[in-house]
Amino acid sequence: MSWIDICAVTEIAERGARIVKTEVGCIAVFRTGPEEVFAASNTCPHKGGPLSEGIVHGRKVTCPLHNWVFSLETGEAQGADEGRIATYPVRIEAGRVLLDAGAVAAARSAA
Amino acid sequence: MTEKLVVIGAGMASGRMLENLFELAPDAFDVTLFNAEPRGNYNRIMLSPVLSGEKSYEEIVTHDAAWYEQHGVTCRFGERVTAIDRDRKVVIALNGEVPYDKLVLGTGSSAFIIPCPGHDLPGVVAFRDLEDTTAMLEASGAPGSKAVVIGGGLLGLEAAAALRLRGMEVTVLHLAGHLMERQLDESAGYLLQKDLEKRGITVLTRASTKAIQGEGKVEKVVLEDGTVLEADIVVMAVGIRPAVSVAAEAGLEMGRAVKVDAQMRTSDPAIFAVGECVEFEGNLFGLVAPLYDQAKVLAKTLTGEADSFTPKELSTKLKVTGCDLFSAGDFAEGEGREDIVFRDPARGIYKRLVIEGDKLVGAVMYGDTADSNWFFGLIKDGTDVEEMRETLIFGPAFQGGAAVDPMAAVAALPADAEICGCNGVCKGQIVAAIEGGASSLADIKSTTKASASCGTCTGLVEQVMAVMLGDGFEIPAAQNVCGCTDLSHEDVRRLIKAKELKSQPAVWQELGWTTPNGCHVCRPAINFYLLADWPLDYQDDPQSRFVNERNHANIQKDGTYSVMPRMWGGMTDANELRAIADAADKYGAAVKVTGGQRIDLLGVKKEDLPGIWYDLNEAGMVSGHAYSKGLRTVKTCVGSDWCRFGTQDSTGLGIKLEKKLWGSWTPHKVKLAVSGCPRNCAEATCKDVGIICVDSGYQVGVGGAAGMDVKETERLVDVKTEEEAIEWTTAFIQLYRENAKYLDRPYKWVAKVGLDWVKETLADPAERTALNERFEISQSVYRKDPWADHARPEKAKSFQLVADLTQEAAE
Ligand SMILES: Cc1cc2nc3c(=O)[nH]c(=O)nc-3n(C[C@H](O)[C@H](O)[C@H](O)COP(=O)(O)OP(=O)(O)OC[C@H]3O[C@@H](n4cnc5c(N)ncnc54)[C@H](O)[C@@H]3O)c2cc1C
Ligand code: SF4
Ligand code: FES
């Protein structure tokens, strides 16, 4: 694992998201609670909606374009919709958000 | 020969370690104990009761002079150790060196002080030791004195409650959205805040301290938003930092604190550490329970016995008399985890259990913590709770019994059980009413008054009816807001007002939401209801707004945005048009004239939004709110200014209306139009409010639509003057804001409540004035240009990427 410092946790609004540009496209980093973050692809598999702009509730996000809901833990679409977004390891340490660049790179070589 | 043991710091951890050590091997060591504080070991966690007056300092001393003497401890209190010379195996203190064979660091932590201007003024204290406590006690002596406590965590709140008990006026400032956010979820945080407010403590959340001011001593605290609070004392309780400078300078291996192994050994085999100054496997420890475990392990290590330290689950309790709160484990919600939430709003009780698989992993309780130890035990032991899942939340007393059917429970209620709290109606009275012929909820309401006030007991009343009437009564399925609640929009609106709920957590808690923080359907609605009802108290929540409103532009299908400046009443001029043209060039936007007499700039990238807003602001334009559930356009025709048919200045009236109403948030979008004569060139008869100017004055129509439904407006009133037209229009919009369901356009709402009711209400001049006044109060907060606000550098930053890893990879 190679953890890369992305930003301070406080730079992401609680129940909000910010995006990180990577070789595999934009990754959204969601902050679901004061001390909880998730990272997932920013692109909705339905018609490409920017998930970082969706409403975050619990550990889920609702796509702003047509309201598909995704679990941030598994990446699976919820309810009747079918699809999945890629998720990436991310964690908080000493108030900083760290993303696993190794997993991002692996996703790239797999693609 | 006895070994020489030197201990630095007479704190809670080292004190316990010495006790354990003397039990295991009374004579093995010749001990010297240093302490920077001019006293020996005392129970630091009891400083809060000392501050509140519930205990005296003498009562919290854990080791007195006799104890030290009995165990032959050489005490060097009031003497700070300044260095450790590991080569010579000596510690260096103020009054000279002391050699050691073994050394124990128990230096604890020091309080973190926010380095804002004025933080070093006399009267700014931390809450860490007896000196701080004494300083606070002195400040509380003067009658009418005021305290500001910065930090709404465990320590800050204990200090606040104690100072309040001492008679001070106390304000707590907390940076996060709710108190104790590390230990509590929002619902519990809300209850805690309510509890503190009941004690007379003012709590300000999302409050960021900018500066502390005063001549020679503390006088006031200034917040980022400009609020100024008077203060005779300022208590900083924002966090702690391991006190490890001596250890670091001595060259011991460090992380965020002194690194130790499971035997509490540092990187130097002769030096050990316990307490808040240690780091073990990346973890720091700030509560007593694990420190006591460490103390035990270290005592054994020193005497050559085998033992090792393993961190355990921790729980939190607040030592404020009458505030029952408990939290333990991990209570974040999520996939694969199941929440069991129990709320009893009337008694202020909230419990939440988080289950993963067949194990309990977290618990938060407020108001009733009697079973907390039992739950904590289940978490610590990883007990399989599968079998008792149904009744788990009711605690140990309910285990082993059959699962309870709510109907059976209601059937079993005695006749004198209270059903409706507001009106004091018990089950017996409802049963009597039913036996007397009542067969619908409306009958029950009119005969007993049960569920006729706040409505929270409606479900219970219906259950009683179902039990009594059997198949003869079907519990009606009201349209609930979403899956998070059984309540309808109308109920939620009514209850927000009746119960004076002023925050989202208050709504979730008091109205029994079944999810921790709502969903994308209810959150925008609740956010609107709260800001419409409590414009001065409620803090708008951007995270509960749809992307368009959060980003103040319309999201388009490719993820770009469109931006539309206001053109008051459809008027513009050459300078504005030039600025729009320049902006279109600069940001590569397509230009479209819209159906609402405005110019839309399409295809703007998110990161360019602050830039284009700034440019348009510079040219004097503000956001057109073309994206909002709020006032959109006011369409006008050219009216008497230019048109040969025009009877009145329709453009002028349109501009006046738009300038008055802009910025207001409404349940759905609101569009207006003013036409200068019945030829109706502005198409006023299919708007939410449409005004037709006639020779004798103004015809105000409402409830038109030209969307999926097409509907002509209905006449609300005919008035003589422009002022009256504006007054009626505003009153109508405010009535709509206060009553309609979120996402109902005015025509739908009018259809529900009836135009007659609207007319009757607005016909009362006092009512119209009151509605206008309430509208203005709301506008004093919300009539501002969001573009200007978001183009400020601090906010603009959030529109950019937080990081670009493609560049890192290239480097
Ligand atoms: C007001 C208050 C309430 C609390 N309430 C709770 C609670 O309810 N529950 C709970 O679990 N925890 C509570 N805590 C936390 C708990 O008190 C600490 O976790 C615990 O005291 C830490 O023990 P320690 O021995 O590591 O350090 P401390 O008890 O802080 O002792 C360290 C001592 O070392 C001295 N020292 C530091 N550097 C030197 C040096 N160079 N030379 C000589 N001496 C030095 C310091 O002066 C201090 O006296 C509370 C803390 C405070 C301040
Ligand atoms: S509505 Fe009447 S006044 Fe206005 S432009 Fe048309 S004809 Fe002229
Ligand atoms: S693009 Fe996300 S739901 Fe349609």
PDB file of C-alpha atoms and ligand atoms in Angstrom, chain B residues 637-639 643 645-646 675-677 679-681, ligand 2:
ATOM      1  CA  CYS B 637     -44.014  43.437 -21.121  1.00  0.00           C
ATOM      2  CA  VAL B 638     -42.982  46.954 -22.124  1.00  0.00           C
ATOM      3  CA  GLY B 639     -46.127  48.466 -20.604  1.00  0.00           C
ATOM      4  CA  CYS B 643     -46.695  50.363 -25.677  1.00  0.00           C
ATOM      5  CA  PHE B 645     -52.016  49.944 -25.143  1.00  0.00           C
ATOM      6  CA  GLY B 646     -50.175  49.957 -21.842  1.00  0.00           C
ATOM      7  CA  SER B 675     -48.565  42.415 -18.251  1.00  0.00           C
ATOM      8  CA  GLY B 676     -49.462  45.999 -19.032  1.00  0.00           C
ATOM      9  CA  CYS B 677     -52.957  45.257 -20.323  1.00  0.00           C
ATOM     10  CA  ARG B 679     -53.472  41.539 -24.173  1.00  0.00           C
ATOM     11  CA  ASN B 680     -51.112  39.837 -21.759  1.00  0.00           C
ATOM     12  CA  CYS B 681     -47.856  39.904 -23.719  1.00  0.00           C
TER      13      CYS B 681
HETATM   14  S1  SF4 C   2     -49.621  43.376 -22.497  1.00  0.00           S
HETATM   15 FE1  SF4 C   2     -50.662  45.158 -23.239  1.00  0.00          FE
HETATM   16  S2  SF4 C   2     -49.333  46.768 -22.511  1.00  0.00           S
HETATM   17 FE2  SF4 C   2     -48.117  44.986 -22.407  1.00  0.00          FE
HETATM   18  S3  SF4 C   2     -47.050  44.963 -24.368  1.00  0.00           S
HETATM   19 FE3  SF4 C   2     -48.869  43.680 -24.585  1.00  0.00          FE
HETATM   20  S4  SF4 C   2     -50.327  45.033 -25.429  1.00  0.00           S
HETATM   21 FE4  SF4 C   2     -48.740  46.328 -24.602  1.00  0.00          FE
END
